[in-house]
Coordinates of C-alpha atoms in Angstrom, one line a residue:
E1 CA -29.9 59.1 1.4
V2 CA -28.7 55.5 1.4
Q3 CA -29.0 53.8 4.7
K4 CA -25.7 52.2 5.9
H5 CA -25.9 48.5 7.0
S6 CA -23.4 46.3 8.6
V7 CA -21.8 43.5 6.6
H8 CA -23.6 41.0 8.8
T9 CA -27.0 42.5 7.8
L10 CA -26.2 42.6 4.1
V11 CA -25.0 39.0 4.1
F12 CA -28.1 37.6 5.8
R13 CA -30.3 39.7 3.6
S14 CA -28.6 38.1 0.6
L15 CA -29.0 34.7 2.1
K16 CA -32.8 35.3 2.7
R17 CA -33.3 36.5 -0.8
T18 CA -31.6 33.3 -2.2
H19 CA -33.7 31.1 0.1
D20 CA -37.0 32.7 -0.9
M21 CA -36.1 32.3 -4.6
F22 CA -35.5 28.5 -4.3
V23 CA -37.8 27.5 -1.4
S24 CA -40.7 26.7 -3.8
D25 CA -38.6 24.1 -5.7
H26 CA -37.1 22.6 -2.6
A27 CA -37.4 18.7 -2.4
K28 CA -39.1 18.5 -5.8
P29 CA -38.0 15.6 -8.0
I30 CA -35.9 16.6 -11.0
A31 CA -37.8 16.3 -14.3
L32 CA -36.9 13.2 -16.3
D33 CA -35.2 14.0 -19.7
E34 CA -36.4 11.3 -21.9
Q35 CA -33.6 11.5 -24.5
S36 CA -30.8 11.4 -21.9
F37 CA -32.6 8.5 -20.1
K38 CA -32.8 6.5 -23.3
M39 CA -29.1 7.1 -24.0
K40 CA -28.2 6.1 -20.5
M41 CA -30.2 2.9 -20.7
T42 CA -28.7 2.0 -24.1
V43 CA -25.2 2.4 -22.7
K44 CA -26.2 0.4 -19.6
M45 CA -27.7 -2.5 -21.7
R46 CA -24.7 -2.6 -24.0
T47 CA -22.2 -2.6 -21.1
E48 CA -24.0 -5.2 -18.9
Y49 CA -25.7 -7.4 -21.4
G50 CA -23.5 -7.0 -24.5
P51 CA -22.3 -10.6 -24.5
V52 CA -25.8 -12.0 -24.7
L53 CA -27.6 -9.4 -26.9
H54 CA -27.1 -11.7 -29.9
M55 CA -28.9 -14.5 -28.2
P56 CA -32.6 -15.1 -28.8
V57 CA -35.4 -13.8 -26.7
L58 CA -38.2 -16.1 -25.5
K59 CA -40.9 -16.7 -28.1
E60 CA -43.6 -15.6 -25.7
G61 CA -41.9 -12.2 -25.5
R62 CA -41.9 -11.8 -29.3
D63 CA -45.6 -12.5 -29.5
K64 CA -46.5 -9.8 -27.1
G65 CA -44.7 -7.1 -29.1
P66 CA -41.3 -5.6 -29.3
L67 CA -39.0 -6.0 -26.3
H68 CA -38.4 -2.7 -24.5
G69 CA -35.0 -2.2 -22.8
S70 CA -36.5 -0.3 -19.9
D71 CA -39.2 -2.8 -18.8
P72 CA -37.3 -4.0 -15.8
Y73 CA -37.0 -0.5 -14.5
G74 CA -40.7 0.4 -15.0
Q75 CA -39.9 3.4 -17.2
P76 CA -41.4 4.3 -20.5
G77 CA -39.9 1.9 -23.0
Y78 CA -37.8 2.2 -26.1
P79 CA -37.0 -0.6 -28.6
L80 CA -33.7 -2.4 -28.3
P81 CA -31.4 -2.5 -31.4
D82 CA -32.3 -5.8 -33.1
T83 CA -28.9 -7.3 -33.8
S84 CA -30.2 -10.9 -34.6
P85 CA -33.9 -11.2 -35.6
D86 CA -33.8 -14.9 -36.5
Y87 CA -31.3 -17.0 -34.6
L88 CA -30.6 -20.1 -36.7
V89 CA -28.9 -23.2 -35.6
T90 CA -28.3 -25.4 -38.7
G91 CA -26.8 -28.8 -39.2
T92 CA -26.8 -29.8 -35.6
H93 CA -29.1 -30.6 -32.8
P94 CA -29.5 -28.4 -29.7
Y95 CA -28.5 -31.4 -27.5
P96 CA -25.5 -33.6 -28.4
S97 CA -27.1 -36.4 -30.4
A98 CA -26.2 -40.0 -29.7
P99 CA -23.9 -41.9 -32.1
G100 CA -25.8 -43.3 -35.1
V101 CA -28.9 -41.1 -34.7
A102 CA -29.4 -39.4 -38.0
L103 CA -30.6 -35.8 -38.3
T104 CA -34.2 -35.6 -39.6
A105 CA -35.9 -32.8 -41.5
D106 CA -37.3 -31.5 -38.2
T107 CA -33.9 -31.2 -36.6
Q108 CA -31.9 -30.2 -39.7
M109 CA -32.9 -26.6 -39.3
L110 CA -34.2 -25.3 -36.0
K111 CA -35.6 -21.9 -35.7
M112 CA -35.7 -20.0 -32.4
P113 CA -34.5 -22.7 -30.0
S114 CA -35.3 -22.4 -26.4
E115 CA -32.9 -20.3 -24.2
A116 CA -31.9 -23.3 -22.2
G117 CA -31.1 -25.2 -25.3
V118 CA -28.8 -22.5 -26.7
H119 CA -27.0 -22.3 -23.3
S120 CA -26.5 -26.0 -23.1
M121 CA -25.3 -26.2 -26.6
A122 CA -22.8 -23.4 -26.2
L123 CA -21.3 -24.9 -23.1
A124 CA -21.5 -28.6 -24.1
L125 CA -20.1 -28.5 -27.6
P126 CA -16.3 -28.5 -28.1
P127 CA -15.0 -25.3 -29.7
S128 CA -14.4 -26.9 -33.1
Q129 CA -18.1 -27.9 -33.4
A130 CA -19.4 -24.7 -31.7
R131 CA -17.5 -22.7 -34.4
H132 CA -19.4 -24.4 -37.2
A133 CA -22.8 -24.4 -35.6
G134 CA -24.0 -21.6 -37.9
G135 CA -22.6 -22.9 -41.2
A136 CA -22.4 -20.6 -44.2
E137 CA -26.1 -19.5 -44.0
R138 CA -25.6 -16.9 -41.3
S139 CA -22.9 -14.5 -40.3
Q140 CA -20.5 -15.3 -37.5
P141 CA -21.7 -14.1 -34.1
P142 CA -19.8 -11.2 -32.6
Q143 CA -16.4 -11.8 -31.0
H144 CA -17.7 -11.8 -27.5
A145 CA -20.2 -14.6 -28.4
L146 CA -17.3 -16.7 -29.7
S147 CA -15.4 -16.3 -26.5
L148 CA -18.5 -17.5 -24.7
M149 CA -18.6 -20.7 -26.8
E150 CA -14.8 -21.3 -26.7
G151 CA -14.6 -21.2 -22.9
G152 CA -13.0 -17.8 -22.7
T153 CA -13.1 -15.4 -19.8
K154 CA -16.9 -15.0 -20.1
T155 CA -17.5 -18.7 -19.7
S156 CA -15.7 -18.7 -16.4
A157 CA -18.4 -16.6 -14.9
L158 CA -20.9 -19.4 -15.7
V159 CA -18.8 -22.1 -14.0
P160 CA -18.9 -22.1 -10.2
R161 CA -15.5 -21.1 -9.0
K162 CA -13.6 -22.6 -6.1
A163 CA -13.4 -20.2 -3.2
P164 CA -10.0 -18.4 -3.0
T165 CA -7.8 -20.0 -0.4
M166 CA -5.4 -17.9 1.6
P167 CA -1.8 -19.3 2.0
K168 CA -1.0 -20.5 5.5
P169 CA 1.6 -18.3 7.2
Q170 CA 5.0 -19.6 7.8
W171 CA 5.7 -20.4 11.5
H172 CA 8.1 -18.0 13.2
P173 CA 9.4 -18.5 16.8
P174 CA 8.3 -15.8 19.2
W175 CA 10.7 -13.0 20.3
K176 CA 11.5 -12.2 23.9
L177 CA 13.3 -9.4 25.6
Y178 CA 16.7 -10.3 26.9
R179 CA 18.6 -7.0 27.5
V180 CA 17.7 -3.4 28.5
I181 CA 20.5 -0.9 28.0
S182 CA 20.4 2.5 29.9
G183 CA 22.6 5.5 29.5
H184 CA 20.9 8.2 27.5
L185 CA 19.3 11.1 29.3
G186 CA 16.5 11.7 26.7
W187 CA 14.3 9.9 24.3
V188 CA 16.3 7.5 22.1
R189 CA 15.3 8.5 18.5
S190 CA 17.5 6.5 16.1
I191 CA 19.6 3.4 15.8
A192 CA 22.1 2.0 13.2
V193 CA 24.2 -1.2 13.4
E194 CA 27.7 -1.2 11.8
P195 CA 28.5 -3.6 9.0
G196 CA 30.9 -5.7 11.0
N197 CA 28.2 -6.4 13.7
Q198 CA 30.6 -5.5 16.5
W199 CA 28.8 -2.3 17.7
F200 CA 25.7 -0.2 17.1
V201 CA 25.1 3.5 17.4
T202 CA 22.1 5.5 18.9
G203 CA 21.1 9.1 18.6
S204 CA 19.0 10.7 21.3
A205 CA 17.1 13.8 22.5
D206 CA 19.9 14.4 25.0
R207 CA 21.8 15.7 21.9
T208 CA 24.5 12.9 22.1
I209 CA 25.4 10.0 19.9
K210 CA 26.4 6.9 21.8
I211 CA 28.3 3.8 20.5
W212 CA 27.5 0.5 22.3
D213 CA 29.1 -2.9 22.2
L214 CA 26.6 -5.3 20.6
A215 CA 27.7 -8.4 22.5
S216 CA 27.9 -7.0 26.0
G217 CA 25.7 -3.8 25.7
R218 CA 28.4 -1.7 27.3
L219 CA 29.0 1.9 26.3
K220 CA 32.1 2.4 24.2
L221 CA 31.9 6.1 23.2
S222 CA 29.8 9.2 23.4
L223 CA 29.9 11.9 20.6
T224 CA 28.8 15.4 21.3
G225 CA 28.3 18.1 18.7
H226 CA 24.6 18.4 17.9
I227 CA 22.7 21.2 19.7
S228 CA 19.3 19.5 19.5
T229 CA 17.7 16.1 19.2
V230 CA 19.6 13.6 17.0
R231 CA 16.9 12.2 14.7
G232 CA 18.9 10.0 12.3
V233 CA 22.2 8.0 12.3
A234 CA 23.8 5.8 9.6
V235 CA 27.1 3.9 9.4
S236 CA 28.8 3.7 6.0
T237 CA 29.6 0.3 4.6
R238 CA 32.2 1.9 2.2
S239 CA 34.3 4.1 4.6
P240 CA 34.9 4.5 8.3
Y241 CA 32.3 7.3 8.5
L242 CA 29.2 7.8 10.7
F243 CA 26.5 10.2 9.5
S244 CA 24.0 12.0 11.8
C245 CA 21.3 14.5 11.4
G246 CA 19.1 16.4 13.9
E247 CA 16.5 19.0 14.7
D248 CA 19.3 21.6 14.7
K249 CA 19.1 21.5 10.8
Q250 CA 22.6 20.0 10.8
V251 CA 23.9 17.0 8.9
K252 CA 27.3 15.8 10.1
C253 CA 29.9 13.3 8.9
W254 CA 32.0 11.8 11.7
D255 CA 35.4 10.2 11.1
L256 CA 35.5 7.2 13.4
E257 CA 39.2 6.9 13.3
Y258 CA 39.5 10.4 15.0
N259 CA 36.0 10.5 16.6
K260 CA 35.4 14.0 15.3
V261 CA 33.3 15.8 12.7
I262 CA 35.0 16.2 9.4
R263 CA 32.2 17.5 7.2
H264 CA 29.0 19.5 7.5
Y265 CA 26.2 19.5 4.8
H266 CA 24.4 22.8 4.9
G267 CA 21.2 23.5 3.0
H268 CA 18.1 22.3 4.9
L269 CA 15.9 25.1 6.2
S270 CA 14.3 23.1 9.1
A271 CA 14.8 20.1 11.3
V272 CA 16.3 17.1 9.5
Y273 CA 14.3 14.0 10.4
D274 CA 16.1 11.1 8.6
L275 CA 19.0 10.1 6.4
D276 CA 20.1 7.1 4.4
L277 CA 23.3 6.2 2.5
H278 CA 23.3 4.9 -1.0
P279 CA 24.6 1.3 -1.0
T280 CA 26.8 1.6 -4.1
I281 CA 27.8 5.2 -4.7
D282 CA 29.1 7.9 -2.4
V283 CA 25.8 9.7 -2.0
L284 CA 23.9 10.7 1.2
V285 CA 20.1 11.5 1.1
T286 CA 18.5 13.4 3.9
C287 CA 14.9 14.5 4.5
S288 CA 13.5 17.4 6.5
R289 CA 10.6 19.3 7.9
D290 CA 11.1 21.8 5.1
A291 CA 9.2 19.3 2.8
T292 CA 12.3 18.4 0.8
A293 CA 14.8 15.6 0.5
R294 CA 18.4 16.5 -0.4
V295 CA 21.0 14.4 -2.2
W296 CA 24.6 15.2 -1.1
D297 CA 27.9 14.2 -2.6
I298 CA 29.7 12.8 0.5
R299 CA 33.2 13.9 -0.5
T300 CA 32.6 17.4 -2.0
K301 CA 29.6 18.2 0.3
A302 CA 27.7 19.4 -2.8
N303 CA 23.9 19.5 -2.8
V304 CA 23.5 17.4 -6.0
H305 CA 19.6 17.4 -6.0
T306 CA 16.9 19.0 -4.0
L307 CA 14.0 16.6 -4.3
S308 CA 10.9 18.8 -4.0
G309 CA 7.3 17.8 -4.5
H310 CA 6.0 16.8 -1.0
T311 CA 3.7 19.4 0.6
N312 CA 4.6 18.6 4.2
T313 CA 7.4 17.2 6.4
V314 CA 9.3 14.4 4.8
A315 CA 9.6 11.9 7.7
T316 CA 11.6 9.0 6.2
V317 CA 13.9 8.2 3.3
K318 CA 15.3 5.0 2.0
C319 CA 18.0 4.3 -0.7
Q320 CA 18.6 1.2 -2.8
S321 CA 20.9 0.3 -5.7
A322 CA 18.0 -0.6 -8.1
E323 CA 15.5 1.7 -9.6
P324 CA 13.9 3.7 -8.0
Q325 CA 17.0 4.5 -6.0
V326 CA 15.3 6.9 -3.5
I327 CA 12.0 6.4 -1.7
T328 CA 10.5 9.0 0.6
G329 CA 7.4 9.0 3.0
S330 CA 5.8 12.2 4.2
H331 CA 3.3 13.7 6.5
D332 CA 1.3 14.8 3.4
T333 CA 0.2 11.0 3.4
T334 CA 2.1 10.2 0.1
I335 CA 5.1 8.1 -0.8
R336 CA 7.3 9.2 -3.7
L337 CA 9.6 7.1 -5.8
W338 CA 12.4 9.3 -7.2
D339 CA 14.5 9.2 -10.3
L340 CA 18.0 9.9 -8.8
I341 CA 19.6 10.9 -12.1
A342 CA 16.9 13.5 -13.1
G343 CA 16.1 14.5 -9.5
K344 CA 12.4 14.2 -10.2
T345 CA 9.4 12.1 -9.0
R346 CA 8.8 8.9 -11.1
A347 CA 5.7 7.8 -9.1
T348 CA 3.5 9.1 -6.2
L349 CA 1.6 6.6 -4.1
T350 CA -1.5 8.2 -2.5
N351 CA -3.2 5.1 -0.9
H352 CA -2.4 6.1 2.7
K353 CA -4.9 8.4 4.5
K354 CA -2.5 9.6 7.3
S355 CA 1.1 10.5 7.7
V356 CA 3.7 8.0 6.5
R357 CA 6.5 7.9 9.1
A358 CA 8.2 4.7 8.3
L359 CA 9.5 2.8 5.3
V360 CA 11.4 -0.5 5.0
L361 CA 12.9 -2.4 2.0
H362 CA 12.8 -6.2 2.0
P363 CA 16.4 -7.5 2.0
R364 CA 15.7 -10.2 -0.7
Q365 CA 12.5 -9.3 -2.6
Y366 CA 12.0 -6.3 -4.8
T367 CA 9.3 -5.0 -2.5
F368 CA 8.9 -2.6 0.4
A369 CA 6.5 -1.6 3.2
S370 CA 5.2 1.7 4.5
G371 CA 3.8 2.4 8.0
S372 CA 1.0 4.8 8.8
P373 CA -1.6 5.1 11.6
D374 CA -4.3 3.8 9.1
N375 CA -2.4 0.7 7.9
I376 CA 0.9 -0.9 7.0
K377 CA 1.0 -1.4 3.3
Q378 CA 3.2 -3.5 1.1
W379 CA 4.3 -2.4 -2.4
K380 CA 6.1 -3.8 -5.3
F381 CA 9.0 -2.0 -7.1
P382 CA 9.7 -0.4 -9.5
D383 CA 6.3 1.3 -10.0
G384 CA 4.9 1.0 -6.5
N385 CA 2.1 -1.5 -7.3
F386 CA 0.0 -2.2 -4.1
I387 CA 0.3 -5.8 -2.7
Q388 CA -1.7 -5.9 0.5
N389 CA -2.6 -4.2 3.8
L390 CA -1.5 -5.3 7.2
S391 CA -4.2 -4.1 9.5
G392 CA -4.4 -4.3 13.2
H393 CA -1.6 -2.0 14.6
N394 CA -3.9 0.8 15.5
A395 CA -1.4 3.4 16.6
I396 CA 1.1 5.9 15.2
I397 CA 3.7 3.7 13.6
N398 CA 7.2 5.2 13.9
T399 CA 9.4 2.5 12.6
L400 CA 9.5 -0.7 10.6
A401 CA 12.1 -3.4 10.2
V402 CA 12.2 -6.7 8.2
N403 CA 14.6 -9.6 8.1
S404 CA 15.4 -12.3 5.5
D405 CA 13.1 -14.8 7.2
G406 CA 10.1 -12.6 6.4
V407 CA 9.5 -11.2 9.9
L408 CA 8.2 -7.7 9.7
V409 CA 8.4 -5.6 12.9
S410 CA 6.3 -2.4 13.5
G411 CA 7.0 -0.2 16.5
A412 CA 4.4 2.4 17.6
D413 CA 4.1 5.5 19.7
N414 CA 2.1 3.7 22.4
G415 CA 5.0 1.3 23.1
T416 CA 3.6 -1.7 21.2
I417 CA 5.6 -3.9 18.8
H418 CA 3.8 -6.1 16.3
M419 CA 5.5 -9.0 14.5
W420 CA 4.1 -10.0 11.1
D421 CA 4.6 -12.7 8.6
W422 CA 5.7 -10.7 5.5
R423 CA 4.2 -13.1 2.9
T424 CA 0.6 -13.4 4.3
G425 CA 0.4 -10.4 6.5
Y426 CA -0.4 -12.5 9.6
N427 CA 0.2 -10.8 12.9
F428 CA 1.9 -13.7 14.9
Q429 CA 3.1 -11.8 18.0
R430 CA 2.4 -8.6 19.9
I431 CA 4.8 -7.2 22.6
H432 CA 4.3 -4.4 25.0
A433 CA 7.4 -4.3 27.2
A434 CA 7.3 -2.6 30.6
V435 CA 8.9 0.8 30.8
Q436 CA 12.1 1.6 32.7
P437 CA 11.4 1.8 36.5
G438 CA 10.9 5.5 37.4
S439 CA 9.4 6.3 34.0
L440 CA 5.7 7.1 33.4
D441 CA 3.6 4.5 31.6
S442 CA 3.0 7.0 28.9
E443 CA 6.8 7.1 28.2
S444 CA 6.7 3.8 26.3
G445 CA 6.9 4.8 22.7
I446 CA 9.1 2.9 20.1
F447 CA 10.9 5.5 17.9
A448 CA 13.3 3.2 16.0
C449 CA 14.0 -0.5 15.6
V450 CA 16.6 -2.4 13.5
F451 CA 17.8 -6.0 13.1
D452 CA 21.5 -6.6 13.6
Q453 CA 23.6 -7.9 10.7
S454 CA 23.0 -11.6 11.7
E455 CA 19.2 -10.8 11.9
S456 CA 19.1 -12.8 15.2
R457 CA 18.7 -9.7 17.4
L458 CA 16.2 -6.9 17.3
I459 CA 17.2 -3.6 18.8
T460 CA 14.6 -0.9 19.7
A461 CA 15.0 2.7 20.7
E462 CA 12.4 3.9 23.2
A463 CA 10.8 6.9 24.9
D464 CA 11.8 5.7 28.4
K465 CA 15.4 6.5 27.5
T466 CA 16.4 2.9 27.1
I467 CA 17.5 0.6 24.3
K468 CA 15.9 -2.9 24.4
V469 CA 17.3 -5.9 22.7
Y470 CA 15.1 -8.9 21.7
K471 CA 16.0 -12.4 20.5
E472 CA 14.1 -15.4 19.2
D473 CA 13.0 -17.9 21.8
D474 CA 15.3 -20.9 21.1
T475 CA 13.1 -23.3 23.2
A476 CA 9.9 -22.5 21.3
T477 CA 8.5 -25.1 18.8
E478 CA 5.5 -25.0 16.5
E479 CA 3.7 -27.4 18.9
S480 CA 4.2 -25.2 21.9
H481 CA 3.4 -22.0 20.1
P482 CA 0.9 -23.0 17.3
V483 CA -0.2 -20.5 14.7
N484 CA -3.7 -19.4 15.6
W485 CA -4.4 -19.0 12.0
K486 CA -7.9 -18.1 10.7
P487 CA -8.3 -17.5 7.0
E488 CA -10.9 -14.7 7.5
I489 CA -8.4 -12.5 9.2
L490 CA -6.1 -12.7 6.2
K491 CA -8.5 -11.2 3.7
R492 CA -6.6 -8.6 1.7
K493 CA -8.2 -5.2 1.2
R494 CA -7.3 -3.9 -2.2
F495 CA -7.5 -0.2 -2.8

């Protein structure tokens, strides 16, 4: 009769059997396979010392016996392939001879010159003479040896290089808070400025969309219709339309002449986190917690493409007229550049280690930046080549904005705003504005920020239910606010 045991007992019995089997070999060094070791060393020698293998070895080494490639490592040796047994230098002298000094029989042909002599000759002779150093009596040295003599890329390793100098950042005046606008009853989650720069619009967790006068900060209009937090707003430059999306899965098109919803775009299966309008064609792109971005025809409400490929919430989307026309950032830590015509990914950027919640396109350059808790990274279009890291904003970055002067702004969950010089990545200002009286200090998150059309005002949407407006300090000069610039803090990490 077979005794019945619990799964727990059987598993541990199996583990003990495995342990007993291998315990005698535990911590023993692995036996060295001579053939594979020789192969590894041959490859290593060719890779690391290939450019100098044709050069002569010291005479003392020849007398002692054949050179063994593994001598430096203290392992059993093996002979190196002998590519050049007798290195001949004919018709010249290892040192540049003085004018009028004739070559003698001793210097006409020189066998096995010293290593220092060969190096000095290869570096001192001009390329035309170095090429004829061997004459017709020996074959040309390998191509990499020629590049050594001709001052190619290999020679540059022998010449001491000047230390790389980092460019000095451009001076930017500091920014200061000059207006706080209250009116929302919940977190302010999104902002957009209209093309005429007369007013701006905000979307909030109180389910309303409010339109504010930009010059005075007064409330002009409130729009109701969403039944949950409004996460994204965008004003069309081509028509009198306002677009909004929210956590109620809805995407709405508002006609600003009648102040009412005229279209709904149905399709997302979960909360819609962001939207953006294409600058030249009547297309709207939205992204959602259902891990997709959707491309809509504004007029027909048709879902033209469903951009699928991300494996987690797509938090941000941006459109541009050049290729790639759509860029998305996701909580799966990747950024995807999309082919709008085919509806497929053309590149996936995997450098970030944490969620990508913010993207911003530079208004003049063909570049963009992405924000994540690990770093802000700058990229080059069209393939997404990495440019540099902007390190130091150690928080969850919710929003990025950049203007034509090269001021990059990052806003974070802990209420801090960092100002960066776009070209060098220098952090020239940090702002932590006080929260609205009556709010908790913990309610100081920055959810969205945007420059107005003149780029002289920065508007932020915050967790203390306010909208804050910043402007440059007109009285500041470079003498009163010098750049505390240290080259070591501008070292670029490249990975």
